[in-house]
Coordinates of C-alpha atoms in Angstrom, one line a residue:
M1261 CA -41.7 -40.6 87.8
C1262 CA -38.6 -38.4 87.4
Q1263 CA -35.4 -40.2 86.8
G1264 CA -31.9 -39.7 85.6
N1265 CA -29.0 -42.1 84.7
S1266 CA -29.0 -43.5 88.2
I1267 CA -32.1 -43.8 90.4
S1268 CA -32.6 -43.6 94.2
R1269 CA -35.4 -46.0 95.1
I1270 CA -37.3 -44.7 98.1
H1271 CA -40.0 -46.7 99.9
T1272 CA -41.9 -44.0 101.8
P1273 CA -42.9 -40.5 101.0
A1274 CA -41.2 -39.3 104.1
C1275 CA -37.8 -40.6 102.9
L1276 CA -36.9 -39.0 99.6
F1277 CA -33.3 -38.2 100.4
T1278 CA -30.1 -40.2 99.9
H1279 CA -29.0 -43.4 101.6
L1280 CA -25.4 -43.1 102.8
F1281 CA -23.3 -46.2 103.2
V1282 CA -19.8 -46.7 104.7
H1283 CA -18.2 -49.7 103.2
T1284 CA -15.3 -51.5 105.1
R1285 CA -12.6 -53.6 103.5
K1286 CA -12.3 -57.4 104.2
P1287 CA -10.1 -58.0 107.3
P1288 CA -6.5 -59.1 106.6
E1289 CA -5.3 -62.6 107.4
C1290 CA -4.0 -63.1 110.9
S1291 CA -0.2 -62.8 110.6
A1292 CA 2.3 -60.6 112.5
T1293 CA 2.8 -58.3 109.6
N1294 CA -0.9 -58.0 108.9
L1295 CA -1.6 -57.4 112.6
L1296 CA 0.9 -54.5 112.6
V1297 CA -0.7 -53.0 109.5
L1298 CA -4.1 -53.4 111.2
L1299 CA -2.9 -51.6 114.3
Q1300 CA -1.5 -48.8 112.2
S1301 CA -4.8 -48.5 110.3
I1302 CA -6.6 -48.2 113.7
S1303 CA -4.2 -45.5 114.8
S1304 CA -5.0 -43.5 111.7
R1305 CA -8.8 -43.8 112.3
S1306 CA -9.1 -40.0 112.3
V1307 CA -8.0 -39.9 108.7
M1308 CA -10.7 -42.4 107.7
I1309 CA -13.3 -40.4 109.6
S1310 CA -12.2 -37.2 107.8
K1311 CA -12.8 -39.0 104.5
V1312 CA -16.2 -39.9 105.6
R1313 CA -16.9 -36.3 106.7
V1314 CA -15.9 -35.1 103.2
A1315 CA -18.3 -37.7 101.8
V1316 CA -21.2 -36.3 103.8
S1317 CA -20.4 -32.9 102.2
G1318 CA -23.1 -30.6 103.6
L1319 CA -26.1 -32.8 103.4
V1320 CA -25.6 -36.5 102.9
G1321 CA -22.9 -36.9 100.3
S1322 CA -23.9 -39.3 97.6
W1323 CA -27.2 -40.9 96.7
S1324 CA -27.8 -44.7 96.2
N1325 CA -30.4 -47.1 95.1
K1326 CA -30.2 -49.5 98.1
H1327 CA -33.2 -51.1 99.8
N1328 CA -34.4 -51.1 103.3
D1329 CA -32.2 -54.1 104.3
Q1330 CA -29.1 -51.9 104.0
P1331 CA -27.7 -49.8 106.8
R1332 CA -30.0 -46.9 107.7
P1333 CA -28.8 -43.4 106.6
E1334 CA -29.6 -41.8 109.9
K1335 CA -27.3 -44.5 111.5
A1336 CA -24.5 -43.6 109.2
L1337 CA -24.9 -39.9 109.8
S1338 CA -25.0 -40.4 113.5
D1339 CA -21.7 -42.3 113.3
V1340 CA -20.1 -39.3 111.6
G1341 CA -21.4 -36.9 114.2
A1342 CA -23.6 -33.9 114.2
Q1343 CA -20.7 -31.4 114.6
T1344 CA -18.9 -32.6 111.5
P1345 CA -17.3 -29.7 109.6
R1346 CA -18.9 -29.5 106.2
A1347 CA -17.0 -29.2 103.0
P1348 CA -18.1 -26.7 100.4
C1349 CA -20.5 -28.1 97.9
R1350 CA -21.0 -26.2 94.6
P1351 CA -23.4 -26.9 91.6
A1352 CA -22.3 -30.0 89.8
F1353 CA -22.6 -28.3 86.4
L1354 CA -19.5 -26.2 87.3
G1355 CA -17.4 -29.3 87.0
L1356 CA -15.0 -28.2 89.8
S1357 CA -12.1 -30.4 90.8
Q1358 CA -11.5 -31.0 94.5
E1359 CA -8.7 -28.4 94.5
E1360 CA -10.9 -25.8 92.7
L1361 CA -13.7 -26.6 95.2
Q1362 CA -11.6 -25.9 98.2
A1363 CA -10.1 -22.7 96.6
S1364 CA -13.7 -21.4 95.8
G1365 CA -14.3 -20.9 99.5
D1366 CA -11.4 -18.5 100.1
H1367 CA -13.1 -15.4 101.6
A1368 CA -10.1 -13.2 101.1
V1369 CA -9.6 -13.9 97.4
R1370 CA -13.3 -14.4 96.4
T1371 CA -12.6 -16.0 93.0
V1372 CA -15.5 -15.7 90.6
L1373 CA -16.6 -19.2 89.4
C1374 CA -18.2 -19.7 86.0
Q1375 CA -18.6 -22.4 83.4
E1376 CA -15.5 -23.3 81.3
G1377 CA -17.4 -23.1 78.0
P1378 CA -20.8 -22.6 76.4
G1379 CA -23.4 -25.2 75.9
D1380 CA -23.2 -26.9 79.3
L1381 CA -26.5 -25.5 80.5
Q1382 CA -29.9 -25.4 78.8
W1383 CA -30.4 -22.7 76.1
G1384 CA -26.7 -21.8 76.5
T1385 CA -27.5 -20.1 79.8
G1386 CA -24.7 -18.2 81.5
Y1387 CA -23.9 -18.7 85.2
A1388 CA -21.4 -17.2 87.7
E1389 CA -21.0 -17.1 91.4
V1390 CA -18.7 -15.9 94.2
V1391 CA -18.4 -16.7 97.9
N1392 CA -19.2 -14.2 100.6
A1393 CA -16.5 -12.0 102.3
G1394 CA -16.6 -14.0 105.6
K1395 CA -20.3 -13.7 106.5
S1396 CA -20.5 -17.5 106.7
Q1397 CA -18.1 -20.4 106.6
H1398 CA -19.2 -21.6 103.2
N1399 CA -21.1 -20.3 100.2
E1400 CA -24.7 -20.9 101.2
D1401 CA -26.1 -20.3 97.7
Q1402 CA -27.1 -23.2 95.5
A1403 CA -28.2 -23.4 91.9
C1404 CA -29.8 -25.9 89.6
C1405 CA -30.5 -26.1 85.8
E1406 CA -32.4 -29.0 84.4
F1407 CA -34.5 -30.3 81.4
V1408 CA -37.4 -32.4 82.8
T1409 CA -39.8 -34.7 81.0
V1410 CA -43.2 -35.3 82.7
E1411 CA -45.2 -38.4 82.1
K1412 CA -48.8 -38.7 82.9
R1413 CA -49.4 -40.5 86.2
D1414 CA -50.1 -44.1 85.3
G1415 CA -51.6 -45.3 88.6
K1416 CA -49.1 -48.2 88.9
L1417 CA -46.8 -46.4 91.4
S1418 CA -48.4 -45.0 94.5
D1419 CA -47.2 -42.0 96.4
H1420 CA -45.5 -44.4 98.8
H1421 CA -43.1 -45.6 96.1
K1422 CA -41.2 -42.9 94.2
E1423 CA -38.1 -43.1 92.1
W1424 CA -35.8 -40.1 92.2
P1425 CA -32.6 -39.4 90.2
S1426 CA -29.1 -39.3 91.7
T1427 CA -27.9 -36.0 92.9
D1428 CA -24.2 -36.8 93.3
R1429 CA -22.5 -33.4 93.5
T1430 CA -19.5 -34.7 91.5
A1431 CA -21.6 -36.0 88.6
K1432 CA -22.4 -34.0 85.4
P1433 CA -26.1 -33.0 85.3
E1434 CA -28.2 -35.2 83.0
P1435 CA -31.7 -34.6 81.5
Q1436 CA -34.2 -35.8 84.1
T1437 CA -37.2 -37.7 82.9
V1438 CA -40.1 -39.5 84.5
H1439 CA -40.5 -43.2 84.5
K1440 CA -41.4 -44.2 81.0
V1441 CA -44.8 -45.7 80.2
K1442 CA -45.6 -46.7 76.7
N1443 CA -48.3 -45.0 74.7
E1444 CA -48.6 -42.2 77.3
S1445 CA -48.4 -38.5 76.4
E1446 CA -45.7 -36.3 78.0
L1447 CA -44.7 -32.8 78.7
H1448 CA -41.3 -31.2 78.8
F1449 CA -40.1 -28.2 80.8
Y1450 CA -36.8 -26.3 81.3
Y1451 CA -36.0 -25.3 84.9
W1452 CA -33.6 -22.9 86.6
G1453 CA -33.4 -22.5 90.3
L1454 CA -31.4 -20.3 92.7
F1455 CA -31.5 -21.0 96.5
D1456 CA -30.0 -18.5 98.9
G1457 CA -29.4 -20.3 102.2
H1458 CA -29.1 -18.8 105.7
A1459 CA -28.1 -20.3 109.0
G1460 CA -26.4 -23.1 107.1
C1461 CA -26.4 -24.5 103.6
G1462 CA -28.4 -27.7 104.3
C1463 CA -31.9 -26.5 103.3
A1464 CA -30.6 -24.8 100.1
M1465 CA -28.8 -28.0 99.1
V1466 CA -31.9 -30.1 99.6
A1467 CA -34.2 -27.7 97.7
S1468 CA -31.7 -27.4 94.8
R1469 CA -31.8 -31.1 94.3
L1470 CA -35.5 -31.8 94.8
L1471 CA -37.7 -28.8 94.1
H1472 CA -37.9 -29.5 90.3
L1473 CA -38.9 -33.1 91.1
H1474 CA -41.8 -31.8 93.2
I1475 CA -42.8 -29.6 90.3
C1476 CA -42.6 -32.6 88.0
D1477 CA -44.8 -34.6 90.3
Q1478 CA -47.4 -31.8 90.5
L1479 CA -47.6 -31.6 86.7
R1480 CA -48.2 -35.4 86.2
D1481 CA -51.9 -35.1 86.7
L1482 CA -52.1 -32.2 84.2
V1483 CA -50.4 -33.7 81.2
D1484 CA -53.5 -34.1 79.1
I1485 CA -55.3 -31.0 80.4
L1486 CA -52.5 -28.6 79.7
Q1487 CA -52.4 -29.7 76.1
Q1488 CA -56.0 -28.6 75.5
S1489 CA -56.9 -25.1 74.6
A1490 CA -60.3 -25.4 76.3
A1491 CA -60.9 -24.5 80.0
A1492 CA -59.9 -27.2 82.5
P1493 CA -62.6 -29.5 83.7
I1494 CA -63.9 -28.6 87.1
C1495 CA -64.0 -32.2 88.3
L1496 CA -61.7 -35.0 87.1
E1497 CA -63.1 -38.4 86.4
L1498 CA -61.9 -41.4 88.5
D1499 CA -59.5 -43.8 86.8
A1500 CA -60.8 -47.2 85.8
R1501 CA -59.6 -49.0 88.9
A1502 CA -61.0 -46.3 91.2
E1503 CA -64.3 -46.4 89.4
Q1504 CA -64.5 -50.2 89.7
T1505 CA -63.7 -50.1 93.5
A1506 CA -66.2 -47.3 94.1
G1507 CA -68.8 -49.1 92.1
A1508 CA -68.4 -52.3 94.1
E1509 CA -68.7 -50.4 97.4
N1510 CA -71.7 -48.4 96.3
Q1511 CA -73.5 -50.9 94.1
E1512 CA -76.3 -51.4 96.5
T1513 CA -76.8 -47.9 97.6
S1514 CA -76.1 -45.9 94.5
K1515 CA -78.9 -44.5 92.4
P1516 CA -78.9 -44.5 88.6
P1517 CA -77.5 -41.2 87.1
P1518 CA -80.0 -38.7 85.9
E1519 CA -80.7 -38.5 82.2
R1520 CA -79.6 -34.9 82.2
I1521 CA -76.8 -33.2 84.2
I1522 CA -78.0 -30.0 85.7
R1523 CA -75.3 -27.4 85.2
F1524 CA -74.9 -24.2 87.2
H1525 CA -75.1 -21.0 85.3
L1526 CA -72.1 -19.5 87.1
E1527 CA -69.0 -21.6 86.6
K1528 CA -65.5 -20.1 86.8
Q1529 CA -63.4 -21.0 83.9
V1530 CA -59.8 -22.0 84.7
F1531 CA -57.2 -22.3 82.0
S1532 CA -53.8 -24.0 81.7
E1533 CA -51.8 -21.0 82.9
S1534 CA -53.6 -21.0 86.3
L1535 CA -53.0 -24.8 86.6
V1536 CA -49.3 -24.4 86.2
I1537 CA -49.2 -21.6 88.7
G1538 CA -51.1 -23.8 91.2
A1539 CA -48.6 -26.7 90.5
L1540 CA -45.7 -24.4 91.3
E1541 CA -47.3 -23.2 94.5
N1542 CA -48.1 -26.7 95.6
A1543 CA -44.6 -27.9 94.7
F1544 CA -43.1 -25.2 97.0
K1545 CA -45.4 -26.3 99.8
E1546 CA -44.6 -30.0 99.3
M1547 CA -40.9 -29.2 99.4
D1548 CA -41.2 -27.3 102.6
E1549 CA -43.3 -30.0 104.2
Q1550 CA -40.6 -32.6 103.2
I1551 CA -37.9 -30.5 104.8
A1552 CA -40.0 -30.3 108.0
R1553 CA -40.5 -34.1 108.1
E1554 CA -36.8 -35.0 107.5
R1555 CA -34.9 -32.2 109.0
T1556 CA -34.0 -34.1 112.1
I1557 CA -33.0 -37.4 110.4
Y1558 CA -30.8 -35.7 107.9
K1559 CA -29.7 -32.7 110.0
I1560 CA -31.0 -30.1 107.5
E1561 CA -30.1 -26.8 109.1
G1562 CA -31.4 -23.3 108.4
G1563 CA -33.6 -22.2 105.6
C1564 CA -33.4 -20.7 102.2
C1565 CA -35.0 -18.2 99.8
A1566 CA -36.1 -19.9 96.6
L1567 CA -36.3 -18.5 93.1
A1568 CA -37.3 -20.8 90.3
A1569 CA -38.0 -20.3 86.6
V1570 CA -39.9 -22.8 84.5
Y1571 CA -40.3 -22.7 80.7
L1572 CA -43.4 -24.7 79.7
M1573 CA -45.4 -24.6 76.5
G1574 CA -44.2 -21.2 75.3
K1575 CA -44.3 -19.4 78.7
L1576 CA -41.9 -18.5 81.4
Y1577 CA -43.2 -19.0 84.9
V1578 CA -41.1 -17.3 87.6
A1579 CA -41.8 -18.4 91.2
N1580 CA -40.2 -16.5 94.1
A1581 CA -40.2 -17.0 97.8
G1582 CA -37.7 -14.7 99.4
D1583 CA -35.5 -11.7 98.5
S1584 CA -33.9 -13.1 95.4
R1585 CA -35.1 -11.5 92.2
A1586 CA -35.4 -11.9 88.4
I1587 CA -35.8 -9.3 85.7
I1588 CA -36.3 -9.5 81.9
I1589 CA -34.2 -7.2 79.7
Q1590 CA -35.9 -6.9 76.4
Q1591 CA -34.8 -4.2 73.9
R1592 CA -33.0 -2.5 76.7
K1593 CA -36.2 -2.2 78.8
T1594 CA -36.5 -4.0 82.1
I1595 CA -39.5 -6.0 83.2
P1596 CA -39.6 -7.2 86.9
M1597 CA -40.5 -10.8 87.2
S1598 CA -40.5 -11.1 90.9
Q1599 CA -40.8 -9.0 94.1
E1600 CA -38.8 -9.2 97.4
F1601 CA -40.6 -10.5 100.4
T1602 CA -39.3 -8.7 103.5
P1603 CA -40.8 -7.6 106.8
E1604 CA -41.5 -4.2 105.2
T1605 CA -43.2 -5.5 102.0
E1606 CA -45.3 -8.0 104.0
R1607 CA -46.0 -5.9 107.0
Q1608 CA -49.8 -6.1 106.8
R1609 CA -49.8 -9.9 106.4
L1610 CA -47.5 -10.4 109.4
Q1611 CA -49.5 -7.9 111.6
F1612 CA -52.8 -9.5 110.6
L1613 CA -51.5 -12.9 111.8
G1614 CA -50.3 -11.4 115.0
F1615 CA -53.7 -9.8 115.5
L1616 CA -55.6 -13.1 114.8
K1617 CA -53.3 -15.3 116.9
P1618 CA -51.7 -13.2 119.7
E1619 CA -50.4 -16.4 121.3
L1620 CA -47.8 -16.6 118.6
L1621 CA -46.3 -13.4 119.9
G1622 CA -45.5 -15.1 123.2
N1623 CA -46.6 -12.1 125.3
E1624 CA -43.3 -10.5 124.3
F1625 CA -44.2 -8.7 121.0
T1626 CA -46.9 -6.3 119.8
Y1627 CA -48.3 -6.5 116.3
L1628 CA -48.7 -2.7 116.2
Q1629 CA -46.0 -0.7 114.4
F1630 CA -44.6 2.6 115.8
P1631 CA -42.0 5.0 114.3
R1632 CA -39.6 4.0 117.1
R1633 CA -39.4 2.2 120.4
I1634 CA -41.6 3.7 123.1
Q1635 CA -40.0 5.1 126.2
Q1636 CA -41.4 4.5 129.7
N1637 CA -42.2 8.2 130.2
E1638 CA -44.3 8.2 127.1
L1639 CA -47.1 6.1 128.6
G1640 CA -50.4 7.9 128.2
K1641 CA -49.2 10.1 125.4
R1642 CA -50.5 10.0 121.8
M1643 CA -48.0 8.6 119.3
L1644 CA -48.1 7.6 115.6
Y1645 CA -48.9 4.0 114.9
R1646 CA -50.4 1.7 112.3
D1647 CA -51.9 -1.8 112.3
H1648 CA -52.7 -4.5 109.7
T1649 CA -55.6 -2.5 108.3
M1650 CA -53.6 0.7 107.5
T1651 CA -51.3 1.9 104.8
G1652 CA -51.1 5.3 106.4
W1653 CA -50.4 6.5 110.0
A1654 CA -52.6 7.7 112.8
Y1655 CA -52.3 8.6 116.5
K1656 CA -53.2 6.4 119.5
T1657 CA -52.8 6.7 123.2
I1658 CA -49.9 4.6 124.4
D1659 CA -50.8 1.9 127.0
V1660 CA -48.7 -0.8 128.8
G1661 CA -49.2 -3.4 126.0
D1662 CA -47.6 -1.0 123.5
M1663 CA -44.4 -1.2 125.5
K1664 CA -43.6 -4.7 124.1
F1665 CA -41.1 -5.1 121.3
P1666 CA -42.7 -4.6 117.9
L1667 CA -43.2 -7.6 115.7
I1668 CA -41.5 -5.8 112.8
Y1669 CA -38.6 -3.6 113.7
G1670 CA -36.1 -1.7 111.6
E1671 CA -36.0 -0.2 108.1
G1672 CA -34.9 -1.5 104.7
K1673 CA -32.4 -4.3 104.8
K1674 CA -32.2 -4.0 108.5
A1675 CA -35.9 -4.7 109.1
R1676 CA -36.4 -7.9 111.0
V1677 CA -39.3 -10.2 112.1
M1678 CA -39.1 -10.5 115.9
A1679 CA -35.6 -9.0 115.8
T1680 CA -34.4 -12.2 114.1
I1681 CA -34.9 -12.7 110.3
G1682 CA -35.0 -10.3 107.4
V1683 CA -37.0 -12.4 104.9
T1684 CA -40.6 -13.5 105.3
R1685 CA -40.9 -16.2 102.6
G1686 CA -38.8 -19.2 101.8
L1687 CA -38.2 -22.8 102.7
G1688 CA -37.1 -24.4 105.9
D1689 CA -36.5 -22.5 109.2
H1690 CA -38.8 -24.9 111.0
D1691 CA -36.7 -24.7 114.2
L1692 CA -36.0 -21.0 114.2
K1693 CA -36.8 -19.3 117.5
V1694 CA -36.4 -15.8 118.9
F1695 CA -33.1 -15.6 120.7
N1696 CA -33.2 -16.9 124.2
S1697 CA -36.9 -17.9 124.1
N1698 CA -39.3 -20.6 123.0
I1699 CA -41.1 -18.4 120.5
Y1700 CA -41.1 -20.0 117.0
I1701 CA -40.9 -17.7 114.0
K1702 CA -41.9 -20.2 111.4
P1703 CA -45.7 -19.4 111.7
F1704 CA -44.9 -15.9 110.3
L1705 CA -42.9 -17.2 107.4
S1706 CA -44.6 -18.4 104.3
C1707 CA -43.3 -20.9 101.7
T1708 CA -45.9 -19.9 99.1
P1709 CA -44.2 -18.2 96.1
D1710 CA -45.3 -15.3 94.1
V1711 CA -45.6 -16.5 90.5
R1712 CA -45.4 -14.3 87.4
V1713 CA -45.8 -15.3 83.8
Y1714 CA -44.1 -14.1 80.7
D1715 CA -45.3 -15.3 77.3
L1716 CA -42.4 -15.7 75.0
T1717 CA -44.6 -16.2 72.0
D1718 CA -45.9 -12.6 72.2
C1719 CA -43.0 -11.2 70.3
E1720 CA -39.7 -12.1 68.6
H1721 CA -36.7 -12.0 70.9
S1722 CA -33.2 -11.1 69.8
A1723 CA -29.9 -12.6 71.1
D1724 CA -29.6 -9.6 73.4
D1725 CA -32.9 -10.2 75.2
V1726 CA -32.3 -12.1 78.5
M1727 CA -33.7 -12.8 81.9
V1728 CA -31.3 -12.2 84.8
M1729 CA -31.9 -14.2 88.0
G1730 CA -29.8 -13.3 91.0
T1731 CA -29.7 -13.8 94.8
D1732 CA -29.9 -10.8 97.0
G1733 CA -26.1 -10.4 97.0
L1734 CA -26.4 -9.0 93.5
W1735 CA -29.5 -6.8 94.0
D1736 CA -28.2 -5.3 97.3
V1737 CA -25.7 -3.1 95.5
I1738 CA -27.1 -2.7 91.9
S1739 CA -30.4 -1.5 90.4
D1740 CA -32.4 -3.0 87.5
T1741 CA -31.2 -0.3 85.2
E1742 CA -27.6 -0.8 86.2
V1743 CA -27.9 -4.5 85.5
A1744 CA -29.3 -3.7 82.0
D1745 CA -26.4 -1.3 81.4
V1746 CA -23.8 -4.0 82.3
V1747 CA -25.6 -6.5 80.0
Q1748 CA -25.6 -4.2 77.1
R1749 CA -22.0 -3.2 77.7
V1750 CA -20.9 -6.8 77.4
F1751 CA -23.1 -7.5 74.4
S1752 CA -21.6 -4.4 72.6
V1753 CA -18.2 -6.0 72.8
H1754 CA -19.2 -9.7 72.3
G1755 CA -21.7 -10.1 69.5
P1756 CA -24.1 -13.0 68.9
D1757 CA -21.4 -15.0 67.2
K1758 CA -19.5 -15.2 70.6
S1759 CA -20.5 -18.6 71.9
N1760 CA -20.0 -17.9 75.6
R1761 CA -21.3 -14.4 75.7
Y1762 CA -24.0 -15.2 78.4
N1763 CA -21.3 -16.6 80.7
L1764 CA -19.4 -13.4 80.2
V1765 CA -22.4 -11.3 81.2
A1766 CA -22.9 -13.4 84.3
Q1767 CA -19.3 -13.1 85.2
E1768 CA -19.2 -9.4 84.7
L1769 CA -22.3 -8.9 86.8
V1770 CA -20.7 -10.8 89.7
L1771 CA -17.4 -9.0 89.3
H1772 CA -19.2 -5.6 89.2
T1773 CA -21.2 -6.2 92.4
R1774 CA -18.4 -7.9 94.3
G1775 CA -16.0 -5.0 93.6
V1776 CA -12.3 -4.9 94.3
L1777 CA -10.5 -5.4 97.6
K1778 CA -9.2 -2.1 98.9
E1779 CA -8.0 -1.4 102.4
N1780 CA -9.6 -4.6 103.8
S1781 CA -13.0 -3.9 102.2
W1782 CA -14.6 -4.7 98.9
R1783 CA -15.3 -1.5 96.9
L1784 CA -17.4 -0.8 93.8
P1785 CA -16.0 1.3 90.9
N1786 CA -17.8 4.3 92.3
G1787 CA -16.2 3.9 95.7
G1788 CA -19.2 2.5 97.4
L1789 CA -19.2 -0.8 99.4
G1790 CA -19.4 -3.9 97.3
S1791 CA -21.5 -6.9 98.1
G1792 CA -20.1 -9.0 100.9
D1793 CA -22.8 -11.6 100.5
D1794 CA -22.8 -14.8 98.4
I1795 CA -23.7 -13.8 94.8
S1796 CA -25.2 -16.2 92.2
V1797 CA -26.4 -15.2 88.8
F1798 CA -28.2 -16.9 85.9
V1799 CA -28.3 -15.1 82.5
I1800 CA -30.9 -16.9 80.4
P1801 CA -31.2 -16.0 76.6
L1802 CA -34.9 -15.6 75.8
A1803 CA -34.3 -16.7 72.2
G1804 CA -32.9 -19.9 73.6
H1805 CA -36.3 -21.7 73.4
S1806 CA -36.4 -21.4 69.6
T1807 CA -33.0 -23.0 69.2

């Protein structure tokens, strides 16, 4: 299993989050002086509660390794209260002090945060971020960078008893490994993740701390297979104990195996790259299901877009669910490593679901798309439309059913599903409803990522070749080409001998897209509007794997 320096021991698969404990001091001896002190401490109860609230810090505060006989986490959270103001929580690898943490949330100043020096992240990766201009109370982006070791599943620990590392936000990140088993093979992977939260930061915080562990768990059954160059076996053999149990149950009814196994002539060959893609896809689904199970207990609000990059056995796998993006800049050329998932890019999928299951539309929406809202006096006229089977447009006669609000409405960044949400893939949002109705939007939202692969062994990479990962706050105001220009401009000043050059690139990208405050608005150098959203950026040197 995955572990770090400290371990959270969880006893059920539906309880993988932290246990929060509130410790009280021993009561003082009963004297007049001590009673007075006790009364004073009771009168300052609000101060104590405020400290507990800070400990909660967005999700559940700190993680522990207590067992079931300790106070239940949901009880501790209920004592604090569902309406507790949540303190800002930033990635642990930034190493912020409490004062710096509070200052990072100033929406008027919008200080760009980056690492103090090089070498803190894997491969010398650069990172920078900035809070939004007032769009939400806190920075709802989260980030994670880890080195993970995967041990082959040994069968000794079932899925009902998992050990997970501590995710104390004040602790320095440590390499995360699985539970060691002697004489077993292992794999290693590097991991970078960006999580753009909406309607609260809870979902993004949870995903940033657990998604790589789900990836690790999905890879545990593939350790031996991935290290073989041959095609993956179509069926896996049972382990020794399973074979023994199955043999005992079927001893009387089983027939002896045939002397010769009849093989089908048509067998699809599946290689390791497809297995890793499948592991990433399943990890996203497992993460989303976990959030769905535990969102009530741990008050996990909102949802998040998720962009994850995994380097494994010479290849970069980039998995994206949402509108965050990644590009590779190699020899000043840009290679897109993701696509945005918005109501416009996924129009046909959304319309097809509305066509198949009209009950999801709640008799309030139509799955058909029209160039604009239909007016009452246009009934019976012929108007342009398109459905899930069409990429072009045609005319149809307008009837009463077409007067409903369209499933997809708006254009570009203003396009919305059911007039509510502007992204169509991500994690969370299980409780999201259409305003003032009981129509759930989650059925139209997918947690399945698009996975793209880049083979780093295909060519030599220089110190100037990088992959840039950014949340939509970056890409809303800058193009791929402009990002490449900024990268090359910084590299032209700071050569390969500059140890923190990748941090400087990340910082410059955030500064460039944030802009400068002029007349109560953030402006770009060209006079256009800067990004008012949270911005988070990783700059990953592609030559880092060789060093």
